mmCIF file with all atom_site columns, C-alpha atoms in Angstrom:
data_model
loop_
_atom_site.group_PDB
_atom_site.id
_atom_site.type_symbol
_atom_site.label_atom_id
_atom_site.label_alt_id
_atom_site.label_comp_id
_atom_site.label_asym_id
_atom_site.label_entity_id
_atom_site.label_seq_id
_atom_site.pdbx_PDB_ins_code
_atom_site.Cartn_x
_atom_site.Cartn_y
_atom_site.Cartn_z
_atom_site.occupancy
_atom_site.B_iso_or_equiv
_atom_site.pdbx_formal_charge
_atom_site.auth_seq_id
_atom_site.auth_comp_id
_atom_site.auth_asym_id
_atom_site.auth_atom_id
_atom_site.pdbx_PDB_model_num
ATOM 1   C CA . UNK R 1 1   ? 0.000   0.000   0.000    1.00 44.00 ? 1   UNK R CA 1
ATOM 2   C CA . UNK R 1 2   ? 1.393   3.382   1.292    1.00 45.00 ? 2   UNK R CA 1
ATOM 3   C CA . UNK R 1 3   ? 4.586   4.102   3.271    1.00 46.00 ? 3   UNK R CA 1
ATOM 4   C CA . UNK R 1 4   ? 3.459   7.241   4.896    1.00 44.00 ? 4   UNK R CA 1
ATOM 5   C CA . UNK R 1 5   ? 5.863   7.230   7.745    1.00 44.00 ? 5   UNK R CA 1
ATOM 6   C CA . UNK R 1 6   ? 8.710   9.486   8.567    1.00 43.00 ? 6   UNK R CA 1
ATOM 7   C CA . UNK R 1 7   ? 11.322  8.855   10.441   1.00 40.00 ? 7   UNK R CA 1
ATOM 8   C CA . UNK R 1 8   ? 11.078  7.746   14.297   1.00 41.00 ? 8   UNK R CA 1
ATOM 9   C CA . UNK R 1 9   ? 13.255  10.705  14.736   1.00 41.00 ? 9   UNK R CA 1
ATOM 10  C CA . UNK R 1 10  ? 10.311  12.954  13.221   1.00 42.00 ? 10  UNK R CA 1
ATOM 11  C CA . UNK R 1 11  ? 7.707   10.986  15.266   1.00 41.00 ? 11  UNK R CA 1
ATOM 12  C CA . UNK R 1 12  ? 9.581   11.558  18.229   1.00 44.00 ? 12  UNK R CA 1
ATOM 13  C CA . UNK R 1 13  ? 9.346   15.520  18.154   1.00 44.00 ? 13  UNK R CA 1
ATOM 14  C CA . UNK R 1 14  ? 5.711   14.995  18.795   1.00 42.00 ? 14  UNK R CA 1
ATOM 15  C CA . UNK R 1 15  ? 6.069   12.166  21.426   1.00 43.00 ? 15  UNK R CA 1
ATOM 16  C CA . UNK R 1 16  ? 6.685   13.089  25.415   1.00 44.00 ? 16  UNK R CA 1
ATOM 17  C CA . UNK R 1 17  ? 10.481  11.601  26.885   1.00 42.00 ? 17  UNK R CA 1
ATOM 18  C CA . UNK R 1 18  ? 10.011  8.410   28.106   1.00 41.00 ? 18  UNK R CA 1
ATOM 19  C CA . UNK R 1 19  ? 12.811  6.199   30.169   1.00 41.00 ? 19  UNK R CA 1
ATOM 20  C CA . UNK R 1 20  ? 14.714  4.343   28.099   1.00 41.00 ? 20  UNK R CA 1
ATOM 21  C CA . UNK R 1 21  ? 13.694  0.837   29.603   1.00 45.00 ? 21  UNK R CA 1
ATOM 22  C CA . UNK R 1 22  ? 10.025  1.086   28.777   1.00 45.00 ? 22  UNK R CA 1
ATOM 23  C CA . UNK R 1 23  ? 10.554  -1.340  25.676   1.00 49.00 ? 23  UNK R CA 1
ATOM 24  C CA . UNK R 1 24  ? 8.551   -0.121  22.357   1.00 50.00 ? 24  UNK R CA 1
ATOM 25  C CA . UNK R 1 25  ? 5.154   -1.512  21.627   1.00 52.00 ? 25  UNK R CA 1
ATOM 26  C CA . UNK R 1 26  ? 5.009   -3.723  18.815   1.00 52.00 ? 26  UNK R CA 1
ATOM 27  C CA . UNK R 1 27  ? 2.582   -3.461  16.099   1.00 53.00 ? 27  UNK R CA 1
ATOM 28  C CA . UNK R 1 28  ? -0.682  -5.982  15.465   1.00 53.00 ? 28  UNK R CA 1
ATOM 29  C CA . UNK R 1 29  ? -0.324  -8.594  13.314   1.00 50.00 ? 29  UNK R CA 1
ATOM 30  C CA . UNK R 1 30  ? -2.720  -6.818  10.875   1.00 49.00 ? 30  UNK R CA 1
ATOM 31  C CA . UNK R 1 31  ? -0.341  -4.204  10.367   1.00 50.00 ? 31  UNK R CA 1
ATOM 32  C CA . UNK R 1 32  ? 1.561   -4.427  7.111    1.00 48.00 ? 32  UNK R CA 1
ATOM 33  C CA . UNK R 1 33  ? 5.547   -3.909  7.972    1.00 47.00 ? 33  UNK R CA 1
ATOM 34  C CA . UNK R 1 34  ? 6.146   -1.946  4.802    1.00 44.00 ? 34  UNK R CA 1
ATOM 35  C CA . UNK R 1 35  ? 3.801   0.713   5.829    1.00 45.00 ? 35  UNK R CA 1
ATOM 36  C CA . UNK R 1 36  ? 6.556   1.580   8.488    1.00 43.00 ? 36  UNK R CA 1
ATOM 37  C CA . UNK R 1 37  ? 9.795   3.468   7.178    1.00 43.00 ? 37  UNK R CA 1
ATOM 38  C CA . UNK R 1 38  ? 12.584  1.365   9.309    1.00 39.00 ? 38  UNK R CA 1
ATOM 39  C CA . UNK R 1 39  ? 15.213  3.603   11.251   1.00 41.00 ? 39  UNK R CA 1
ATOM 40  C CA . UNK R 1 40  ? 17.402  2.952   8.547    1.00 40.00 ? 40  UNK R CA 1
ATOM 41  C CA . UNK R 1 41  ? 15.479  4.437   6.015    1.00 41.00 ? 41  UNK R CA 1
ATOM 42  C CA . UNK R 1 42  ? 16.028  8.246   7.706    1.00 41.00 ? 42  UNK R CA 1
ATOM 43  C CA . UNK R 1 43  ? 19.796  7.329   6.624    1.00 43.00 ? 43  UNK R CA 1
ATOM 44  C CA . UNK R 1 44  ? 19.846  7.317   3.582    1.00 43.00 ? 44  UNK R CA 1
ATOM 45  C CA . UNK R 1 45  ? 18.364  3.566   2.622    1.00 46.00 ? 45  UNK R CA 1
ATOM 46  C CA . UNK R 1 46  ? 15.555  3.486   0.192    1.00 44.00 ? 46  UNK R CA 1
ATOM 47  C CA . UNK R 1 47  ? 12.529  1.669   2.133    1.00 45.00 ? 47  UNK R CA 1
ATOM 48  C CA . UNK R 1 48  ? 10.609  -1.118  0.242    1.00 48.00 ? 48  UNK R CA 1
ATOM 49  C CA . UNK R 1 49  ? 7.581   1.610   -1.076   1.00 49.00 ? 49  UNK R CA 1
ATOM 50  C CA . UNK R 1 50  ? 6.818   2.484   -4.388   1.00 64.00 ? 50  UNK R CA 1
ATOM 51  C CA . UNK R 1 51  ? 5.142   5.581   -2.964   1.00 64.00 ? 51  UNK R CA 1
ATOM 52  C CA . UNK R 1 52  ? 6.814   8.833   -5.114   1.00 74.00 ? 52  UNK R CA 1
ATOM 53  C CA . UNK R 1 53  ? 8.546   11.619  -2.459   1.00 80.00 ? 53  UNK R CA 1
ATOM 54  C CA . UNK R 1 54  ? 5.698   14.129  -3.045   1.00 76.00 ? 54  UNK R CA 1
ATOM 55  C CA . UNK R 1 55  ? 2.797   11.429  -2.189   1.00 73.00 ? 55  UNK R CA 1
ATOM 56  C CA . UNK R 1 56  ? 5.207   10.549  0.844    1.00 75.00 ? 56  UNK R CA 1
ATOM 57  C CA . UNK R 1 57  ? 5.671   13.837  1.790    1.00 77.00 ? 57  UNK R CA 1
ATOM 58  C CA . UNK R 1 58  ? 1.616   14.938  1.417    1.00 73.00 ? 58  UNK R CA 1
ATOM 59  C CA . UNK R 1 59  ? 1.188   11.741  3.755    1.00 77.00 ? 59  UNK R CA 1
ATOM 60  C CA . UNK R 1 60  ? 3.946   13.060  6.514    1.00 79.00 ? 60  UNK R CA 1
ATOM 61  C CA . UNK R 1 61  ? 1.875   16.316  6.761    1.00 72.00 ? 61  UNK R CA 1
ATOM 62  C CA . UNK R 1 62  ? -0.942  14.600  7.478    1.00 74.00 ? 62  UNK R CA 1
ATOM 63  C CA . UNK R 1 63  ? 0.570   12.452  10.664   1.00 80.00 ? 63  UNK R CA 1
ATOM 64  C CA . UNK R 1 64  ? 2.297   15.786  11.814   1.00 77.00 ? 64  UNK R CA 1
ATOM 65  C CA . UNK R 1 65  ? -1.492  16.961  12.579   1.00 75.00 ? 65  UNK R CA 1
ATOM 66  C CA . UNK R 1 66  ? -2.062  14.602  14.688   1.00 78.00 ? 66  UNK R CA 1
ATOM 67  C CA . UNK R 1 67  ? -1.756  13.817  18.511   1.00 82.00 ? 67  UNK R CA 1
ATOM 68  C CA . UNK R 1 68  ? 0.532   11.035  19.994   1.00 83.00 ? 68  UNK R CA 1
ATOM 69  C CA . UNK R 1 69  ? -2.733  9.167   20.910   1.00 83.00 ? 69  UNK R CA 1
ATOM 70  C CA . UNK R 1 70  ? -3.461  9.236   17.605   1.00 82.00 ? 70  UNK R CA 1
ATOM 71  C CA . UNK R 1 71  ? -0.690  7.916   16.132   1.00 83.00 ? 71  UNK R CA 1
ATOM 72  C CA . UNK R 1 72  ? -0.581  5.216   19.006   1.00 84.00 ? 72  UNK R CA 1
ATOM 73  C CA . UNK R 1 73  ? -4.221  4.205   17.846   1.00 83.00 ? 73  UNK R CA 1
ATOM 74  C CA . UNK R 1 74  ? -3.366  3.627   14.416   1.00 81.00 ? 74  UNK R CA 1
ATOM 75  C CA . UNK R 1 75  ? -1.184  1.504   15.381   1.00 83.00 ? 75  UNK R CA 1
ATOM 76  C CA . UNK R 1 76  ? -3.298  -0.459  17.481   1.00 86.00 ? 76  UNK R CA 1
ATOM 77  C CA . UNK R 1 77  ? -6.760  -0.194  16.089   1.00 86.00 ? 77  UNK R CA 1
ATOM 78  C CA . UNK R 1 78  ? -6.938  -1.744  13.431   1.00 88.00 ? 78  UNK R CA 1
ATOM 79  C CA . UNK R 1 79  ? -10.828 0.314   12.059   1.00 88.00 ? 79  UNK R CA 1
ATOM 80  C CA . UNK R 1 80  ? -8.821  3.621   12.872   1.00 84.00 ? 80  UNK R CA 1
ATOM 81  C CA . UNK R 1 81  ? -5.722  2.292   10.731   1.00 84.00 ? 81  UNK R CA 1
ATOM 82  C CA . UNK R 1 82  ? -8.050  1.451   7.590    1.00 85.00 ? 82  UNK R CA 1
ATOM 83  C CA . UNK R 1 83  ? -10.496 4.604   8.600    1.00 85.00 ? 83  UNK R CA 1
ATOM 84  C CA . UNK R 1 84  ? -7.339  6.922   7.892    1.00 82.00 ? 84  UNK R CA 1
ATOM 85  C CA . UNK R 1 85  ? -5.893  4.971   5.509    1.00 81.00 ? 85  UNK R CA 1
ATOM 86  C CA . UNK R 1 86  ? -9.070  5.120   3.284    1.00 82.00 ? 86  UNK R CA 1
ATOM 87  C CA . UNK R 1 87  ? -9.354  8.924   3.636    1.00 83.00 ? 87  UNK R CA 1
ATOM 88  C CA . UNK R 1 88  ? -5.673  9.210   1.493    1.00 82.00 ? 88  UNK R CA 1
ATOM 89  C CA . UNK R 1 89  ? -6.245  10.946  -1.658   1.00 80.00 ? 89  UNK R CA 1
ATOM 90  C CA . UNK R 1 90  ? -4.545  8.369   -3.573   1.00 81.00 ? 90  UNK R CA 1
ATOM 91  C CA . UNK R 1 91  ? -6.755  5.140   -1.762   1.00 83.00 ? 91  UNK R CA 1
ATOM 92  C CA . UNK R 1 92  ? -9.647  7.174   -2.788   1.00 85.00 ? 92  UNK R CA 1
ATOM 93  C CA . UNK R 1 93  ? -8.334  7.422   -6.112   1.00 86.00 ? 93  UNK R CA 1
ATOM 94  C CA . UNK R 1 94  ? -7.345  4.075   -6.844   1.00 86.00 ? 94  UNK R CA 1
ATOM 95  C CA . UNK R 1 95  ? -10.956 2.495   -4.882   1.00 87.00 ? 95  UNK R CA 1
ATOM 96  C CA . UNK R 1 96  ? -12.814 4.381   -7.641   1.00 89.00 ? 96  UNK R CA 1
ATOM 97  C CA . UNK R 1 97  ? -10.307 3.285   -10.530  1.00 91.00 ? 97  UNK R CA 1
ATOM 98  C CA . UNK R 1 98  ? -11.259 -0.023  -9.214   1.00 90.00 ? 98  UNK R CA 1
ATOM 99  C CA . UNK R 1 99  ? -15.141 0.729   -8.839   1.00 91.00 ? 99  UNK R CA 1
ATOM 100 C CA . UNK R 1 100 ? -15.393 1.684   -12.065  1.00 92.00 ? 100 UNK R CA 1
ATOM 101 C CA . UNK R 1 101 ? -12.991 -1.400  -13.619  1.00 93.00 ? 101 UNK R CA 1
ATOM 102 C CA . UNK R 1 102 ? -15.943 -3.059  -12.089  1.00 92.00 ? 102 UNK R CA 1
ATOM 103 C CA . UNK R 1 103 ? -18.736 -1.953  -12.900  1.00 92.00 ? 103 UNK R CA 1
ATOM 104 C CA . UNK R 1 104 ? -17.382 -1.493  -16.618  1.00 92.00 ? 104 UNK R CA 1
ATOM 105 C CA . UNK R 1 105 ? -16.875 -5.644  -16.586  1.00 93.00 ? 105 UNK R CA 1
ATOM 106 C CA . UNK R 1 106 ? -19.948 -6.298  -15.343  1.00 92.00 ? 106 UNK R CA 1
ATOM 107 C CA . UNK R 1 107 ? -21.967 -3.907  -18.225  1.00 91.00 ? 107 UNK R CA 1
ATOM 108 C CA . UNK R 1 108 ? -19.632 -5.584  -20.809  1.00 90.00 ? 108 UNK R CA 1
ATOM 109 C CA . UNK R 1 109 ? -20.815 -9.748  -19.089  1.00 90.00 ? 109 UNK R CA 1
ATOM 110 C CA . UNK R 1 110 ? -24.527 -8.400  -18.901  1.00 90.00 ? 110 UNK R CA 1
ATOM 111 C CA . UNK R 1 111 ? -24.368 -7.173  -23.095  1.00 88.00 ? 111 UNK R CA 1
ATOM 112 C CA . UNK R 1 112 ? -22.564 -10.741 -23.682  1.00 86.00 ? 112 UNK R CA 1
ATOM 113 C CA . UNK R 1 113 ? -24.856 -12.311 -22.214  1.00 87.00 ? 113 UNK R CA 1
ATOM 114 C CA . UNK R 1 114 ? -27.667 -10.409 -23.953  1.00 89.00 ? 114 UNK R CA 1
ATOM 115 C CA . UNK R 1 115 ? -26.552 -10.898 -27.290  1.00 88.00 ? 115 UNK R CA 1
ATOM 116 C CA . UNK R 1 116 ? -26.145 -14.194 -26.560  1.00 87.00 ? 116 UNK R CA 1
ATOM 117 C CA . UNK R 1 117 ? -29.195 -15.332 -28.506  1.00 89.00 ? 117 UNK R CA 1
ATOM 118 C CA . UNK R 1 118 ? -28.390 -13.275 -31.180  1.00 89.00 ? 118 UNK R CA 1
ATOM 119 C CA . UNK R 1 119 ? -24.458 -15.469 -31.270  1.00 88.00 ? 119 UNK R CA 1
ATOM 120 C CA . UNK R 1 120 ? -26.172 -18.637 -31.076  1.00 89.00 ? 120 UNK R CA 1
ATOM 121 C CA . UNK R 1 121 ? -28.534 -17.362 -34.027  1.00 91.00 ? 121 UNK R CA 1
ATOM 122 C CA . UNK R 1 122 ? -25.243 -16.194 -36.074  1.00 89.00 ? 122 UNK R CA 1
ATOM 123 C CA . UNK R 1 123 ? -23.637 -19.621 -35.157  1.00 89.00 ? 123 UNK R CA 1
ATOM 124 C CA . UNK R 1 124 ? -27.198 -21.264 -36.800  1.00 89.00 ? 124 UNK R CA 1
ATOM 125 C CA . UNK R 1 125 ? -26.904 -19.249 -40.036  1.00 86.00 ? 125 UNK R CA 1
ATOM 126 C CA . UNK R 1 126 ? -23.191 -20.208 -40.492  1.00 84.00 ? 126 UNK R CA 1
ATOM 127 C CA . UNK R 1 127 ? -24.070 -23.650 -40.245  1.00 84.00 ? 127 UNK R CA 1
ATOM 128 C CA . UNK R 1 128 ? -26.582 -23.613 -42.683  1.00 82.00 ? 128 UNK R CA 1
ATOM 129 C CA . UNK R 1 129 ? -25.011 -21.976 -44.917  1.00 79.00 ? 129 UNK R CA 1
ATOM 130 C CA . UNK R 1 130 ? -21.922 -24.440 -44.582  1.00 79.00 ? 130 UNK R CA 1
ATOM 131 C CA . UNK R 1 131 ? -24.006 -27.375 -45.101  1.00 81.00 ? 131 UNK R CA 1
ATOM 132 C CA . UNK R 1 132 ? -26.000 -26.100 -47.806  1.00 80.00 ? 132 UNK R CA 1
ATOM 133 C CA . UNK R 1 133 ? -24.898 -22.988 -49.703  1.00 79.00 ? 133 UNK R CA 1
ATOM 134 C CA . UNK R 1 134 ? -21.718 -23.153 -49.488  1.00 77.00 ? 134 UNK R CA 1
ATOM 135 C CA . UNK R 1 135 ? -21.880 -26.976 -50.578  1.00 79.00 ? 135 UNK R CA 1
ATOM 136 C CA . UNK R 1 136 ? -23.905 -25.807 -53.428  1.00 83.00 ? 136 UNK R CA 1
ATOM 137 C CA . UNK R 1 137 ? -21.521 -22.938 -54.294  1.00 83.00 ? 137 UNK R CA 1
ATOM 138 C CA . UNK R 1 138 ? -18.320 -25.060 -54.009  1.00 84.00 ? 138 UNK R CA 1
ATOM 139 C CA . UNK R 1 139 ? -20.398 -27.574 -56.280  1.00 87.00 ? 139 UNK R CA 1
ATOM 140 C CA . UNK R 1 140 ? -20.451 -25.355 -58.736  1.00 90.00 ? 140 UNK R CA 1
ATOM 141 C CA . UNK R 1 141 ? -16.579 -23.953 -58.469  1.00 90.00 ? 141 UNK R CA 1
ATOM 142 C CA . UNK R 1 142 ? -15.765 -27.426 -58.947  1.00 93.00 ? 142 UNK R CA 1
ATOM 143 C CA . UNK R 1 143 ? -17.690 -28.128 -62.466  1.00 93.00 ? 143 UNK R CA 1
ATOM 144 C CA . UNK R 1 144 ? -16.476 -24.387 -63.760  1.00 93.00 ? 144 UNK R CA 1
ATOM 145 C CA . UNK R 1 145 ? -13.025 -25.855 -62.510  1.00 93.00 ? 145 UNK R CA 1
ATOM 146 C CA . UNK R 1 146 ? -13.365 -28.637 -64.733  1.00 93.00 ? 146 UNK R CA 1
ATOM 147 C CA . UNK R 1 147 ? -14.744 -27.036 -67.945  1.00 92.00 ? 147 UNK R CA 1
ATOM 148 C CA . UNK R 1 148 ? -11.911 -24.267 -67.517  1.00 91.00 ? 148 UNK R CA 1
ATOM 149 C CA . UNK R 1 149 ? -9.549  -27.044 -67.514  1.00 91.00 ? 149 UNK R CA 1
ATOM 150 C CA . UNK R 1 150 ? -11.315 -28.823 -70.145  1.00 89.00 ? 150 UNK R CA 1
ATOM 151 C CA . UNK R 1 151 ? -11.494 -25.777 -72.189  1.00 89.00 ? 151 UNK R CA 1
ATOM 152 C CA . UNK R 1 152 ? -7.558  -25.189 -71.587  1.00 86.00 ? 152 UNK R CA 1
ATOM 153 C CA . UNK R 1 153 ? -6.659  -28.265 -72.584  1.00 84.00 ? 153 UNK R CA 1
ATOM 154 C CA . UNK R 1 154 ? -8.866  -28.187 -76.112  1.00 84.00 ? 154 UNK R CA 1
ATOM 155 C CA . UNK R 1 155 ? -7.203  -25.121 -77.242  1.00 81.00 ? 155 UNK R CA 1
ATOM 156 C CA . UNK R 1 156 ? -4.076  -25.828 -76.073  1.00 82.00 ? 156 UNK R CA 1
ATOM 157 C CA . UNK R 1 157 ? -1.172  -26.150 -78.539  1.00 80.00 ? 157 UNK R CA 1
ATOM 158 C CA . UNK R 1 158 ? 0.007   -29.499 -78.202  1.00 81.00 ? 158 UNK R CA 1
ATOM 159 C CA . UNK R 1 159 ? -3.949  -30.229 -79.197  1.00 83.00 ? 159 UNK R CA 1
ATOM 160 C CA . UNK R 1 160 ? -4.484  -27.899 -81.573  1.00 82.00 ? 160 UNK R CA 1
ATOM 161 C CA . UNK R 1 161 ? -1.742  -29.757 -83.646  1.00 85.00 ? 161 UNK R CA 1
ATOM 162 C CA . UNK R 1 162 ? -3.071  -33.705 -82.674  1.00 86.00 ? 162 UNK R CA 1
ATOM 163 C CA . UNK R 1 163 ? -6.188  -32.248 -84.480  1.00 86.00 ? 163 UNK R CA 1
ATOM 164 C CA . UNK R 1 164 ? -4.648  -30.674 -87.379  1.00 86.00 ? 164 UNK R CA 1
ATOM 165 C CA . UNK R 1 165 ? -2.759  -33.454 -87.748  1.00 87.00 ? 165 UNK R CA 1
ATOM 166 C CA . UNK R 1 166 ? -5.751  -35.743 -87.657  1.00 89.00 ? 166 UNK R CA 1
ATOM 167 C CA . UNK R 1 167 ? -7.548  -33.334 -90.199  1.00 89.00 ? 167 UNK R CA 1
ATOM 168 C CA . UNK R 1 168 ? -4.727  -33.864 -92.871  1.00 89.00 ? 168 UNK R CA 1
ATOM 169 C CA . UNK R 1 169 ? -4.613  -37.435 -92.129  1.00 90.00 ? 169 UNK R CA 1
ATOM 170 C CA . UNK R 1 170 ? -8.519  -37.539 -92.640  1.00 90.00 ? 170 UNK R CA 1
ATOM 171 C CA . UNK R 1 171 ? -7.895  -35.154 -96.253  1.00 88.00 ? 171 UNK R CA 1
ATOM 172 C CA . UNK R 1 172 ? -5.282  -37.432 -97.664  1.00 88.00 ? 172 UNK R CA 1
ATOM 173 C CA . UNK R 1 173 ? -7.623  -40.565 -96.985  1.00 90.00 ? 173 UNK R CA 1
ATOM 174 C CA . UNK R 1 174 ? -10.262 -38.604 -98.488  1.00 90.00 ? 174 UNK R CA 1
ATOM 175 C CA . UNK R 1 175 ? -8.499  -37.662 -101.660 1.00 90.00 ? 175 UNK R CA 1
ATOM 176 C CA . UNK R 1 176 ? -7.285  -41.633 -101.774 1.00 90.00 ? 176 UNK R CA 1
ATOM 177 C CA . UNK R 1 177 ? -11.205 -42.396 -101.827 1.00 91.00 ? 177 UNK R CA 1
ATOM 178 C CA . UNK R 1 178 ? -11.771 -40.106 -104.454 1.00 89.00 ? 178 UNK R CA 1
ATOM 179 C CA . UNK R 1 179 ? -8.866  -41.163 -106.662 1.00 89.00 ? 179 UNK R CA 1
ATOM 180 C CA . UNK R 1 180 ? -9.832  -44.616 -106.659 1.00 90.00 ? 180 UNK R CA 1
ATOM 181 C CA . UNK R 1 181 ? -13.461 -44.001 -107.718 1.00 88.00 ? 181 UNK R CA 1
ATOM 182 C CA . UNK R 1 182 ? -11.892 -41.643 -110.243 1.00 88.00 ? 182 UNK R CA 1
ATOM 183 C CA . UNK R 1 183 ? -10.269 -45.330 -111.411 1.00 90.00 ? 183 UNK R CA 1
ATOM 184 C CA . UNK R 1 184 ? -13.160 -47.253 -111.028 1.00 88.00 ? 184 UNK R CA 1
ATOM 185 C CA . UNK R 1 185 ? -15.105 -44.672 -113.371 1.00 86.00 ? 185 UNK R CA 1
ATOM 186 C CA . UNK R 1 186 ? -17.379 -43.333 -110.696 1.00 88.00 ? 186 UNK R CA 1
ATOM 187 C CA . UNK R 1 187 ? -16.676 -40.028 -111.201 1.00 86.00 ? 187 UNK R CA 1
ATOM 188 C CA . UNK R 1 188 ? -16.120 -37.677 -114.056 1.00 89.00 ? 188 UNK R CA 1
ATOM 189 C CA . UNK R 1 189 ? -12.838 -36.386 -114.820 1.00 89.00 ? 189 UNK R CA 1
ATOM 190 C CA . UNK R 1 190 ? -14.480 -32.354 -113.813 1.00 90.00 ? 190 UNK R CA 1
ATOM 191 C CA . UNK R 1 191 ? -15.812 -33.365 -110.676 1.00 89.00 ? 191 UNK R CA 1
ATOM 192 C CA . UNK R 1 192 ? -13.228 -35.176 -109.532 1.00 88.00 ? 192 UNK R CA 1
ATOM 193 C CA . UNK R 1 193 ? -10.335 -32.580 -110.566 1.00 91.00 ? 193 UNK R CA 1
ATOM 194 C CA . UNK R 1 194 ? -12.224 -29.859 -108.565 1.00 91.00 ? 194 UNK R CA 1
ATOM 195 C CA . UNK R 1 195 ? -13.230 -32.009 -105.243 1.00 90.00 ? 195 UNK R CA 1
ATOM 196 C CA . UNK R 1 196 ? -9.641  -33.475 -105.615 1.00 89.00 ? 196 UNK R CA 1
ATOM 197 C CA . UNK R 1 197 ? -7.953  -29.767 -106.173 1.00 91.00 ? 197 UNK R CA 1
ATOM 198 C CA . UNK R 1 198 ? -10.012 -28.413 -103.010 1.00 90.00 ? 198 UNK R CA 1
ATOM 199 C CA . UNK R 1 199 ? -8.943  -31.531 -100.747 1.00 89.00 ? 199 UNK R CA 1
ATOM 200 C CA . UNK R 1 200 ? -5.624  -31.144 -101.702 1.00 89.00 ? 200 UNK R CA 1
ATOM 201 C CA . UNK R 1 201 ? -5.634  -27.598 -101.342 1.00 90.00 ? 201 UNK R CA 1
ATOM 202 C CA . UNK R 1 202 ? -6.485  -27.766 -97.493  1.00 89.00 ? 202 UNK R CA 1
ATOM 203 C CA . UNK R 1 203 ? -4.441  -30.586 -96.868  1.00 87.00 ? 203 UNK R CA 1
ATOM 204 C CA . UNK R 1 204 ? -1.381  -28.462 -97.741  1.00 88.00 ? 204 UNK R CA 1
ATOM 205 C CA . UNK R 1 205 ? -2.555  -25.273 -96.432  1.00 89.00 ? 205 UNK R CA 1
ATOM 206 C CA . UNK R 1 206 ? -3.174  -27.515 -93.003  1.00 86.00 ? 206 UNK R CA 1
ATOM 207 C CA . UNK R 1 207 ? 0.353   -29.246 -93.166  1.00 87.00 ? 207 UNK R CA 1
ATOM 208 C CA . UNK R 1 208 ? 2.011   -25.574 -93.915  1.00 87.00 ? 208 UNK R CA 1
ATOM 209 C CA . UNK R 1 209 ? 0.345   -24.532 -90.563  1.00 85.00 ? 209 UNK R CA 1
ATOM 210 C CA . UNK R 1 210 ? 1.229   -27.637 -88.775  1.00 82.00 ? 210 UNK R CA 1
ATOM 211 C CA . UNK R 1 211 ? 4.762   -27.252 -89.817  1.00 84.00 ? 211 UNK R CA 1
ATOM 212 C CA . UNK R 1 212 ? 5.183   -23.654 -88.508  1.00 83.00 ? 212 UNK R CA 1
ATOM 213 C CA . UNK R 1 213 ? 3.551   -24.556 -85.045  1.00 79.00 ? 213 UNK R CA 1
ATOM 214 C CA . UNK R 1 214 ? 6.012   -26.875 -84.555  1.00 78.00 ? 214 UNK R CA 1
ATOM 215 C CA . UNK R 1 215 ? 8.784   -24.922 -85.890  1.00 80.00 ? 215 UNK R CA 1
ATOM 216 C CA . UNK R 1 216 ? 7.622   -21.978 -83.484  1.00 76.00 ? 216 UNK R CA 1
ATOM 217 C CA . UNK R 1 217 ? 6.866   -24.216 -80.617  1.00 67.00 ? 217 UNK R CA 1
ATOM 218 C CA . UNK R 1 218 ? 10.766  -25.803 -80.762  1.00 64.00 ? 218 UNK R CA 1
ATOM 219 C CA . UNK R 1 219 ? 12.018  -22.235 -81.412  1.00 55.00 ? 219 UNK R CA 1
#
């Protein structure tokens, strides 16, 4: 708490001679030791407080007021002790710091617990929408996932030139077709030299394309 002692030598200004046999009293056990600045402390030793010099010295002041019965009776009553020690500016201070810590927790527990129902209603919805919607959505990620991929892989180069390749290989079978019926006689020589100029013609066109997306692609 508070070391607002002096000295004994300052107490004793106040205090009538007495023989030097008449041992001291000692304090209750409900006193706290630190609250008493030891002998030593009046020469020089720093006594185990963390009160600052200016709270110290407000506290002195107030013990200099008062009688040697009084001082005797705060050390031996212990409802006087806590009566005075209460009436410090700074125990007054730090009882309402703590009155309102207080209070401010229990406002903040009662609007926990009041929006409790409204939490449990939250926690509900997420559920839900876990379960269901978001199954759904994901679902749906998935086969847009797959179509992507699908569509990545179609148009891709490395397919673009399995089916180009398949679409000459499908135009020189067809002009073998049409040359054979041209042999066989069932076709004229007209209509076979235009179908057979037009498959041709894409066949090469296709194989000039295939060959320059593989030169580019090794390049």
């Amino acid at each position: 708490m508070f070391n607002f002692w002096g000295s004994k030598e300052q107490l004793g200004e106040s205090r009538p001679s007495s023989s030097s046999s008449e041992p001291s009293p000692l304090p209750p056990p409900w006193y706290s030791p630190s609250l008493v600045t030891s002998p030593s402390s009046s020469r020089g030793q720093i006594p185990p407080s963390h009160v600052s010099p200016t709270e110290a010295a407000a506290i002195i002041s107030l013990l200099k007021d008062k009688s040697v019965d009084e001082l005797s009776k705060l050390l031996t009553d212990k409802n006087a002790y806590q009566q005075f020690l209460n009436s410090l500016e700074q125990v007054t201070i730090q009882n309402n710091i703590r009155e309102e810590l207080r209070k401010e927790t229990l406002h903040l527990a009662r609007e926990n617990l009041e929006k409790e129902p409204q939490i449990v209603e939250l926690r509900n919805q997420c559920r839900i929408i876990r379960t269901s919607e978001l199954a759904t959505a994901q679902e749906k990620l998935n086969e847009l996932e797959n179509q992507r991929e699908e569509i990545l892989k179609f148009y891709s180069p490395g397919s673009l030139l399995h089916r180009l390749q398949d679409a000459m290989k499908k135009g020189d079978e067809e002009s073998e077709e049409l040359q054979q019926k041209f042999m066989e006689k069932e076709i004229d020589t007209a209509a076979f030299v235009q179908k057979y100029k037009k498959l041709r013609s894409q066949y090469h066109r296709r194989a000039l394309i295939h060959l320059s997306a593989k030169t580019s692609s090794m390049g």
